[in-house]
Amino acid sequence: MAETKQASDKSLGLSLTFAVIALLGTLGMLATSYLYALNGDTQMQIYSGVAFAVAMVGGGLAIAVLHMFDN
């Protein structure tokens, strides 16, 4: 009888979760840069930088999770 190996769905679920976090960070960056263009409020640049950091960390973690749970 052949042995079968059941793959875990952790990599897919966690990578999708972190990809959604990265997408939300990207949308936050888009919104804050648009508000800066409209109002000229310099505080929006700080918020845009934070949103960019969230997007980069989320994207990096999404890739890392795929490699971590790779069979």
PDB file of N, CA, C and O in Angstrom:
ATOM      1  N   MET A   1       0.835  -1.164   0.000  1.00  0.00           N
ATOM      2  CA  MET A   1       0.000   0.000   0.000  1.00  0.00           C
ATOM      3  C   MET A   1       0.895   1.247   0.000  1.00  0.00           C
ATOM      4  O   MET A   1       1.860   1.324   0.744  1.00  0.00           O
ATOM      5  N   ALA A   2       0.572   2.182  -0.799  1.00  0.00           N
ATOM      6  CA  ALA A   2       1.365   3.403  -0.903  1.00  0.00           C
ATOM      7  C   ALA A   2       0.987   4.378   0.211  1.00  0.00           C
ATOM      8  O   ALA A   2      -0.174   4.484   0.588  1.00  0.00           O
ATOM      9  N   GLU A   3       2.000   5.031   0.705  1.00  0.00           N
ATOM     10  CA  GLU A   3       1.747   6.028   1.736  1.00  0.00           C
ATOM     11  C   GLU A   3       1.403   7.357   1.078  1.00  0.00           C
ATOM     12  O   GLU A   3       1.982   7.735   0.068  1.00  0.00           O
ATOM     13  N   THR A   4       0.475   8.036   1.672  1.00  0.00           N
ATOM     14  CA  THR A   4       0.118   9.363   1.168  1.00  0.00           C
ATOM     15  C   THR A   4       0.419  10.387   2.242  1.00  0.00           C
ATOM     16  O   THR A   4       0.365  10.106   3.429  1.00  0.00           O
ATOM     17  N   LYS A   5       0.737  11.557   1.801  1.00  0.00           N
ATOM     18  CA  LYS A   5       1.077  12.638   2.715  1.00  0.00           C
ATOM     19  C   LYS A   5       0.043  13.738   2.562  1.00  0.00           C
ATOM     20  O   LYS A   5      -0.194  14.230   1.462  1.00  0.00           O
ATOM     21  N   GLN A   6      -0.575  14.097   3.658  1.00  0.00           N
ATOM     22  CA  GLN A   6      -1.592  15.135   3.608  1.00  0.00           C
ATOM     23  C   GLN A   6      -0.925  16.485   3.846  1.00  0.00           C
ATOM     24  O   GLN A   6      -0.240  16.683   4.851  1.00  0.00           O
ATOM     25  N   ALA A   7      -1.114  17.380   2.924  1.00  0.00           N
ATOM     26  CA  ALA A   7      -0.512  18.707   3.033  1.00  0.00           C
ATOM     27  C   ALA A   7      -1.333  19.582   3.974  1.00  0.00           C
ATOM     28  O   ALA A   7      -2.543  19.453   4.071  1.00  0.00           O
ATOM     29  N   SER A   8      -0.634  20.475   4.651  1.00  0.00           N
ATOM     30  CA  SER A   8      -1.292  21.397   5.568  1.00  0.00           C
ATOM     31  C   SER A   8      -1.767  22.628   4.807  1.00  0.00           C
ATOM     32  O   SER A   8      -1.146  23.069   3.844  1.00  0.00           O
ATOM     33  N   ASP A   9      -2.863  23.164   5.267  1.00  0.00           N
ATOM     34  CA  ASP A   9      -3.384  24.389   4.663  1.00  0.00           C
ATOM     35  C   ASP A   9      -2.894  25.636   5.376  1.00  0.00           C
ATOM     36  O   ASP A   9      -3.359  26.730   5.105  1.00  0.00           O
ATOM     37  N   LYS A  10      -1.947  25.464   6.293  1.00  0.00           N
ATOM     38  CA  LYS A  10      -1.425  26.616   7.018  1.00  0.00           C
ATOM     39  C   LYS A  10      -0.762  27.612   6.082  1.00  0.00           C
ATOM     40  O   LYS A  10      -0.921  28.812   6.236  1.00  0.00           O
ATOM     41  N   SER A  11       0.007  27.094   5.143  1.00  0.00           N
ATOM     42  CA  SER A  11       0.738  28.013   4.263  1.00  0.00           C
ATOM     43  C   SER A  11      -0.219  28.838   3.416  1.00  0.00           C
ATOM     44  O   SER A  11      -0.015  30.036   3.244  1.00  0.00           O
ATOM     45  N   LEU A  12      -1.259  28.227   2.920  1.00  0.00           N
ATOM     46  CA  LEU A  12      -2.216  28.959   2.091  1.00  0.00           C
ATOM     47  C   LEU A  12      -3.011  29.955   2.924  1.00  0.00           C
ATOM     48  O   LEU A  12      -3.146  31.123   2.549  1.00  0.00           O
ATOM     49  N   GLY A  13      -3.510  29.522   4.056  1.00  0.00           N
ATOM     50  CA  GLY A  13      -4.324  30.404   4.887  1.00  0.00           C
ATOM     51  C   GLY A  13      -3.552  31.585   5.441  1.00  0.00           C
ATOM     52  O   GLY A  13      -4.009  32.727   5.389  1.00  0.00           O
ATOM     53  N   LEU A  14      -2.358  31.312   5.965  1.00  0.00           N
ATOM     54  CA  LEU A  14      -1.564  32.400   6.521  1.00  0.00           C
ATOM     55  C   LEU A  14      -1.037  33.338   5.444  1.00  0.00           C
ATOM     56  O   LEU A  14      -0.987  34.549   5.644  1.00  0.00           O
ATOM     57  N   SER A  15      -0.659  32.794   4.306  1.00  0.00           N
ATOM     58  CA  SER A  15      -0.164  33.673   3.238  1.00  0.00           C
ATOM     59  C   SER A  15      -1.280  34.560   2.700  1.00  0.00           C
ATOM     60  O   SER A  15      -1.053  35.731   2.397  1.00  0.00           O
ATOM     61  N   LEU A  16      -2.489  34.018   2.614  1.00  0.00           N
ATOM     62  CA  LEU A  16      -3.615  34.862   2.194  1.00  0.00           C
ATOM     63  C   LEU A  16      -3.935  35.924   3.242  1.00  0.00           C
ATOM     64  O   LEU A  16      -4.265  37.062   2.903  1.00  0.00           O
ATOM     65  N   THR A  17      -3.810  35.568   4.511  1.00  0.00           N
ATOM     66  CA  THR A  17      -4.054  36.542   5.575  1.00  0.00           C
ATOM     67  C   THR A  17      -3.060  37.692   5.511  1.00  0.00           C
ATOM     68  O   THR A  17      -3.442  38.868   5.569  1.00  0.00           O
ATOM     69  N   PHE A  18      -1.782  37.359   5.360  1.00  0.00           N
ATOM     70  CA  PHE A  18      -0.773  38.411   5.284  1.00  0.00           C
ATOM     71  C   PHE A  18      -0.865  39.183   3.959  1.00  0.00           C
ATOM     72  O   PHE A  18      -0.526  40.370   3.923  1.00  0.00           O
ATOM     73  N   ALA A  19      -1.320  38.546   2.902  1.00  0.00           N
ATOM     74  CA  ALA A  19      -1.523  39.263   1.644  1.00  0.00           C
ATOM     75  C   ALA A  19      -2.655  40.274   1.774  1.00  0.00           C
ATOM     76  O   ALA A  19      -2.574  41.386   1.225  1.00  0.00           O
ATOM     77  N   VAL A  20      -3.686  39.924   2.508  1.00  0.00           N
ATOM     78  CA  VAL A  20      -4.789  40.870   2.743  1.00  0.00           C
ATOM     79  C   VAL A  20      -4.296  42.038   3.595  1.00  0.00           C
ATOM     80  O   VAL A  20      -4.655  43.196   3.346  1.00  0.00           O
ATOM     81  N   ILE A  21      -3.442  41.760   4.589  1.00  0.00           N
ATOM     82  CA  ILE A  21      -2.869  42.835   5.394  1.00  0.00           C
ATOM     83  C   ILE A  21      -2.018  43.757   4.524  1.00  0.00           C
ATOM     84  O   ILE A  21      -2.075  44.982   4.655  1.00  0.00           O
ATOM     85  N   ALA A  22      -1.253  43.175   3.612  1.00  0.00           N
ATOM     86  CA  ALA A  22      -0.452  43.986   2.691  1.00  0.00           C
ATOM     87  C   ALA A  22      -1.342  44.822   1.783  1.00  0.00           C
ATOM     88  O   ALA A  22      -1.039  45.992   1.515  1.00  0.00           O
ATOM     89  N   LEU A  23      -2.439  44.250   1.331  1.00  0.00           N
ATOM     90  CA  LEU A  23      -3.366  44.999   0.485  1.00  0.00           C
ATOM     91  C   LEU A  23      -4.007  46.149   1.256  1.00  0.00           C
ATOM     92  O   LEU A  23      -4.163  47.255   0.717  1.00  0.00           O
ATOM     93  N   LEU A  24      -4.371  45.913   2.512  1.00  0.00           N
ATOM     94  CA  LEU A  24      -4.938  46.983   3.330  1.00  0.00           C
ATOM     95  C   LEU A  24      -3.920  48.100   3.573  1.00  0.00           C
ATOM     96  O   LEU A  24      -4.273  49.281   3.569  1.00  0.00           O
ATOM     97  N   GLY A  25      -2.664  47.730   3.764  1.00  0.00           N
ATOM     98  CA  GLY A  25      -1.612  48.736   3.902  1.00  0.00           C
ATOM     99  C   GLY A  25      -1.447  49.553   2.634  1.00  0.00           C
ATOM    100  O   GLY A  25      -1.242  50.771   2.680  1.00  0.00           O
ATOM    101  N   THR A  26      -1.556  48.897   1.497  1.00  0.00           N
ATOM    102  CA  THR A  26      -1.453  49.602   0.218  1.00  0.00           C
ATOM    103  C   THR A  26      -2.625  50.558   0.016  1.00  0.00           C
ATOM    104  O   THR A  26      -2.435  51.695  -0.439  1.00  0.00           O
ATOM    105  N   LEU A  27      -3.814  50.114   0.376  1.00  0.00           N
ATOM    106  CA  LEU A  27      -4.977  50.997   0.263  1.00  0.00           C
ATOM    107  C   LEU A  27      -4.878  52.172   1.234  1.00  0.00           C
ATOM    108  O   LEU A  27      -5.289  53.295   0.900  1.00  0.00           O
ATOM    109  N   GLY A  28      -4.331  51.930   2.429  1.00  0.00           N
ATOM    110  CA  GLY A  28      -4.112  53.027   3.372  1.00  0.00           C
ATOM    111  C   GLY A  28      -3.114  54.029   2.842  1.00  0.00           C
ATOM    112  O   GLY A  28      -3.279  55.239   3.003  1.00  0.00           O
ATOM    113  N   MET A  29      -2.069  53.528   2.190  1.00  0.00           N
ATOM    114  CA  MET A  29      -1.082  54.419   1.595  1.00  0.00           C
ATOM    115  C   MET A  29      -1.704  55.246   0.471  1.00  0.00           C
ATOM    116  O   MET A  29      -1.441  56.447   0.346  1.00  0.00           O
ATOM    117  N   LEU A  30      -2.541  54.616  -0.316  1.00  0.00           N
ATOM    118  CA  LEU A  30      -3.219  55.326  -1.397  1.00  0.00           C
ATOM    119  C   LEU A  30      -4.139  56.414  -0.849  1.00  0.00           C
ATOM    120  O   LEU A  30      -4.142  57.548  -1.341  1.00  0.00           O
ATOM    121  N   ALA A  31      -4.892  56.083   0.189  1.00  0.00           N
ATOM    122  CA  ALA A  31      -5.834  57.047   0.756  1.00  0.00           C
ATOM    123  C   ALA A  31      -5.114  58.225   1.400  1.00  0.00           C
ATOM    124  O   ALA A  31      -5.517  59.382   1.208  1.00  0.00           O
ATOM    125  N   THR A  32      -4.046  57.947   2.145  1.00  0.00           N
ATOM    126  CA  THR A  32      -3.351  59.047   2.812  1.00  0.00           C
ATOM    127  C   THR A  32      -2.603  59.930   1.821  1.00  0.00           C
ATOM    128  O   THR A  32      -2.534  61.145   2.013  1.00  0.00           O
ATOM    129  N   SER A  33      -2.069  59.362   0.772  1.00  0.00           N
ATOM    130  CA  SER A  33      -1.398  60.204  -0.228  1.00  0.00           C
ATOM    131  C   SER A  33      -2.408  61.053  -0.989  1.00  0.00           C
ATOM    132  O   SER A  33      -2.121  62.193  -1.350  1.00  0.00           O
ATOM    133  N   TYR A  34      -3.600  60.524  -1.201  1.00  0.00           N
ATOM    134  CA  TYR A  34      -4.661  61.302  -1.853  1.00  0.00           C
ATOM    135  C   TYR A  34      -5.105  62.454  -0.953  1.00  0.00           C
ATOM    136  O   TYR A  34      -5.309  63.573  -1.421  1.00  0.00           O
ATOM    137  N   LEU A  35      -5.239  62.175   0.348  1.00  0.00           N
ATOM    138  CA  LEU A  35      -5.617  63.239   1.274  1.00  0.00           C
ATOM    139  C   LEU A  35      -4.534  64.305   1.376  1.00  0.00           C
ATOM    140  O   LEU A  35      -4.824  65.494   1.536  1.00  0.00           O
ATOM    141  N   TYR A  36      -3.275  63.902   1.287  1.00  0.00           N
ATOM    142  CA  TYR A  36      -2.182  64.879   1.276  1.00  0.00           C
ATOM    143  C   TYR A  36      -2.267  65.755   0.025  1.00  0.00           C
ATOM    144  O   TYR A  36      -2.047  66.959   0.102  1.00  0.00           O
ATOM    145  N   ALA A  37      -2.597  65.149  -1.098  1.00  0.00           N
ATOM    146  CA  ALA A  37      -2.693  65.922  -2.342  1.00  0.00           C
ATOM    147  C   ALA A  37      -3.854  66.915  -2.280  1.00  0.00           C
ATOM    148  O   ALA A  37      -3.759  68.018  -2.821  1.00  0.00           O
ATOM    149  N   LEU A  38      -4.920  66.551  -1.617  1.00  0.00           N
ATOM    150  CA  LEU A  38      -6.075  67.448  -1.521  1.00  0.00           C
ATOM    151  C   LEU A  38      -5.864  68.567  -0.508  1.00  0.00           C
ATOM    152  O   LEU A  38      -6.149  69.736  -0.797  1.00  0.00           O
ATOM    153  N   ASN A  39      -5.393  68.211   0.681  1.00  0.00           N
ATOM    154  CA  ASN A  39      -5.338  69.172   1.780  1.00  0.00           C
ATOM    155  C   ASN A  39      -3.952  69.749   2.030  1.00  0.00           C
ATOM    156  O   ASN A  39      -3.841  70.804   2.641  1.00  0.00           O
ATOM    157  N   GLY A  40      -2.918  69.062   1.639  1.00  0.00           N
ATOM    158  CA  GLY A  40      -1.563  69.520   1.902  1.00  0.00           C
ATOM    159  C   GLY A  40      -1.133  69.312   3.342  1.00  0.00           C
ATOM    160  O   GLY A  40      -0.174  69.921   3.794  1.00  0.00           O
ATOM    161  N   ASP A  41      -1.836  68.469   4.077  1.00  0.00           N
ATOM    162  CA  ASP A  41      -1.502  68.188   5.464  1.00  0.00           C
ATOM    163  C   ASP A  41      -0.278  67.283   5.521  1.00  0.00           C
ATOM    164  O   ASP A  41      -0.289  66.166   5.013  1.00  0.00           O
ATOM    165  N   THR A  42       0.798  67.760   6.146  1.00  0.00           N
ATOM    166  CA  THR A  42       2.036  66.987   6.168  1.00  0.00           C
ATOM    167  C   THR A  42       1.945  65.758   7.075  1.00  0.00           C
ATOM    168  O   THR A  42       2.762  64.846   6.953  1.00  0.00           O
ATOM    169  N   GLN A  43       0.983  65.719   7.984  1.00  0.00           N
ATOM    170  CA  GLN A  43       0.800  64.549   8.839  1.00  0.00           C
ATOM    171  C   GLN A  43       0.433  63.315   8.001  1.00  0.00           C
ATOM    172  O   GLN A  43       0.739  62.192   8.384  1.00  0.00           O
ATOM    173  N   MET A  44      -0.205  63.530   6.867  1.00  0.00           N
ATOM    174  CA  MET A  44      -0.587  62.417   5.996  1.00  0.00           C
ATOM    175  C   MET A  44       0.626  61.699   5.430  1.00  0.00           C
ATOM    176  O   MET A  44       0.560  60.510   5.122  1.00  0.00           O
ATOM    177  N   GLN A  45       1.753  62.398   5.288  1.00  0.00           N
ATOM    178  CA  GLN A  45       2.963  61.740   4.808  1.00  0.00           C
ATOM    179  C   GLN A  45       3.475  60.723   5.825  1.00  0.00           C
ATOM    180  O   GLN A  45       3.976  59.667   5.455  1.00  0.00           O
ATOM    181  N   ILE A  46       3.335  61.034   7.093  1.00  0.00           N
ATOM    182  CA  ILE A  46       3.746  60.092   8.133  1.00  0.00           C
ATOM    183  C   ILE A  46       2.838  58.868   8.108  1.00  0.00           C
ATOM    184  O   ILE A  46       3.299  57.733   8.194  1.00  0.00           O
ATOM    185  N   TYR A  47       1.534  59.096   8.001  1.00  0.00           N
ATOM    186  CA  TYR A  47       0.589  57.980   7.928  1.00  0.00           C
ATOM    187  C   TYR A  47       0.825  57.135   6.682  1.00  0.00           C
ATOM    188  O   TYR A  47       0.690  55.919   6.711  1.00  0.00           O
ATOM    189  N   SER A  48       1.187  57.787   5.594  1.00  0.00           N
ATOM    190  CA  SER A  48       1.476  57.060   4.366  1.00  0.00           C
ATOM    191  C   SER A  48       2.724  56.194   4.533  1.00  0.00           C
ATOM    192  O   SER A  48       2.776  55.061   4.033  1.00  0.00           O
ATOM    193  N   GLY A  49       3.715  56.705   5.236  1.00  0.00           N
ATOM    194  CA  GLY A  49       4.916  55.917   5.510  1.00  0.00           C
ATOM    195  C   GLY A  49       4.625  54.707   6.386  1.00  0.00           C
ATOM    196  O   GLY A  49       5.161  53.621   6.162  1.00  0.00           O
ATOM    197  N   VAL A  50       3.771  54.888   7.375  1.00  0.00           N
ATOM    198  CA  VAL A  50       3.386  53.765   8.234  1.00  0.00           C
ATOM    199  C   VAL A  50       2.609  52.730   7.428  1.00  0.00           C
ATOM    200  O   VAL A  50       2.835  51.519   7.570  1.00  0.00           O
ATOM    201  N   ALA A  51       1.709  53.181   6.570  1.00  0.00           N
ATOM    202  CA  ALA A  51       0.942  52.252   5.732  1.00  0.00           C
ATOM    203  C   ALA A  51       1.864  51.500   4.767  1.00  0.00           C
ATOM    204  O   ALA A  51       1.663  50.312   4.507  1.00  0.00           O
ATOM    205  N   PHE A  52       2.892  52.191   4.259  1.00  0.00           N
ATOM    206  CA  PHE A  52       3.864  51.530   3.388  1.00  0.00           C
ATOM    207  C   PHE A  52       4.636  50.449   4.153  1.00  0.00           C
ATOM    208  O   PHE A  52       4.865  49.356   3.633  1.00  0.00           O
ATOM    209  N   ALA A  53       5.005  50.752   5.394  1.00  0.00           N
ATOM    210  CA  ALA A  53       5.710  49.768   6.209  1.00  0.00           C
ATOM    211  C   ALA A  53       4.831  48.550   6.485  1.00  0.00           C
ATOM    212  O   ALA A  53       5.299  47.409   6.428  1.00  0.00           O
ATOM    213  N   VAL A  54       3.560  48.782   6.754  1.00  0.00           N
ATOM    214  CA  VAL A  54       2.624  47.674   6.977  1.00  0.00           C
ATOM    215  C   VAL A  54       2.503  46.824   5.717  1.00  0.00           C
ATOM    216  O   VAL A  54       2.498  45.589   5.782  1.00  0.00           O
ATOM    217  N   ALA A  55       2.424  47.472   4.568  1.00  0.00           N
ATOM    218  CA  ALA A  55       2.308  46.736   3.309  1.00  0.00           C
ATOM    219  C   ALA A  55       3.557  45.899   3.029  1.00  0.00           C
ATOM    220  O   ALA A  55       3.456  44.741   2.609  1.00  0.00           O
ATOM    221  N   MET A  56       4.727  46.456   3.300  1.00  0.00           N
ATOM    222  CA  MET A  56       5.966  45.727   3.041  1.00  0.00           C
ATOM    223  C   MET A  56       6.138  44.551   4.007  1.00  0.00           C
ATOM    224  O   MET A  56       6.548  43.459   3.602  1.00  0.00           O
ATOM    225  N   VAL A  57       5.829  44.773   5.282  1.00  0.00           N
ATOM    226  CA  VAL A  57       5.957  43.686   6.256  1.00  0.00           C
ATOM    227  C   VAL A  57       4.936  42.594   5.967  1.00  0.00           C
ATOM    228  O   VAL A  57       5.250  41.396   6.017  1.00  0.00           O
ATOM    229  N   GLY A  58       3.709  42.985   5.636  1.00  0.00           N
ATOM    230  CA  GLY A  58       2.686  41.990   5.301  1.00  0.00           C
ATOM    231  C   GLY A  58       3.044  41.177   4.074  1.00  0.00           C
ATOM    232  O   GLY A  58       2.881  39.956   4.053  1.00  0.00           O
ATOM    233  N   GLY A  59       3.561  41.839   3.056  1.00  0.00           N
ATOM    234  CA  GLY A  59       3.978  41.128   1.846  1.00  0.00           C
ATOM    235  C   GLY A  59       5.156  40.200   2.103  1.00  0.00           C
ATOM    236  O   GLY A  59       5.198  39.075   1.600  1.00  0.00           O
ATOM    237  N   GLY A  60       6.108  40.670   2.896  1.00  0.00           N
ATOM    238  CA  GLY A  60       7.255  39.830   3.228  1.00  0.00           C
ATOM    239  C   GLY A  60       6.864  38.610   4.044  1.00  0.00           C
ATOM    240  O   GLY A  60       7.361  37.506   3.816  1.00  0.00           O
ATOM    241  N   LEU A  61       5.953  38.808   4.990  1.00  0.00           N
ATOM    242  CA  LEU A  61       5.488  37.671   5.792  1.00  0.00           C
ATOM    243  C   LEU A  61       4.676  36.690   4.959  1.00  0.00           C
ATOM    244  O   LEU A  61       4.719  35.482   5.212  1.00  0.00           O
ATOM    245  N   ALA A  62       3.931  37.192   3.982  1.00  0.00           N
ATOM    246  CA  ALA A  62       3.171  36.294   3.109  1.00  0.00           C
ATOM    247  C   ALA A  62       4.100  35.369   2.341  1.00  0.00           C
ATOM    248  O   ALA A  62       3.834  34.164   2.203  1.00  0.00           O
ATOM    249  N   ILE A  63       5.209  35.894   1.857  1.00  0.00           N
ATOM    250  CA  ILE A  63       6.187  35.076   1.136  1.00  0.00           C
ATOM    251  C   ILE A  63       6.918  34.143   2.101  1.00  0.00           C
ATOM    252  O   ILE A  63       7.155  32.972   1.793  1.00  0.00           O
ATOM    253  N   ALA A  64       7.255  34.651   3.289  1.00  0.00           N
ATOM    254  CA  ALA A  64       7.979  33.834   4.263  1.00  0.00           C
ATOM    255  C   ALA A  64       7.151  32.642   4.720  1.00  0.00           C
ATOM    256  O   ALA A  64       7.690  31.539   4.910  1.00  0.00           O
ATOM    257  N   VAL A  65       5.856  32.835   4.890  1.00  0.00           N
ATOM    258  CA  VAL A  65       4.991  31.737   5.328  1.00  0.00           C
ATOM    259  C   VAL A  65       4.914  30.656   4.252  1.00  0.00           C
ATOM    260  O   VAL A  65       4.903  29.462   4.564  1.00  0.00           O
ATOM    261  N   LEU A  66       4.880  31.056   2.994  1.00  0.00           N
ATOM    262  CA  LEU A  66       4.876  30.053   1.921  1.00  0.00           C
ATOM    263  C   LEU A  66       6.125  29.188   1.966  1.00  0.00           C
ATOM    264  O   LEU A  66       6.049  27.982   1.763  1.00  0.00           O
ATOM    265  N   HIS A  67       7.270  29.803   2.240  1.00  0.00           N
ATOM    266  CA  HIS A  67       8.513  29.043   2.297  1.00  0.00           C
ATOM    267  C   HIS A  67       8.636  28.240   3.590  1.00  0.00           C
ATOM    268  O   HIS A  67       9.235  27.168   3.592  1.00  0.00           O
ATOM    269  N   MET A  68       8.084  28.774   4.673  1.00  0.00           N
ATOM    270  CA  MET A  68       8.222  28.099   5.964  1.00  0.00           C
ATOM    271  C   MET A  68       7.431  26.794   6.017  1.00  0.00           C
ATOM    272  O   MET A  68       7.906  25.798   6.548  1.00  0.00           O
ATOM    273  N   PHE A  69       6.249  26.771   5.440  1.00  0.00           N
ATOM    274  CA  PHE A  69       5.420  25.576   5.475  1.00  0.00           C
ATOM    275  C   PHE A  69       5.492  24.784   4.185  1.00  0.00           C
ATOM    276  O   PHE A  69       4.616  23.982   3.888  1.00  0.00           O
ATOM    277  N   ASP A  70       6.533  25.007   3.386  1.00  0.00           N
ATOM    278  CA  ASP A  70       6.701  24.276   2.132  1.00  0.00           C
ATOM    279  C   ASP A  70       7.042  22.825   2.448  1.00  0.00           C
ATOM    280  O   ASP A  70       7.865  22.526   3.295  1.00  0.00           O
ATOM    281  N   ASN A  71       6.376  21.928   1.746  1.00  0.00           N
ATOM    282  CA  ASN A  71       6.616  20.498   2.003  1.00  0.00           C
ATOM    283  C   ASN A  71       7.701  20.021   1.103  1.00  0.00           C
ATOM    284  O   ASN A  71       7.819  19.558   0.178  1.00  0.00           O
TER     285      ASN A  71
END
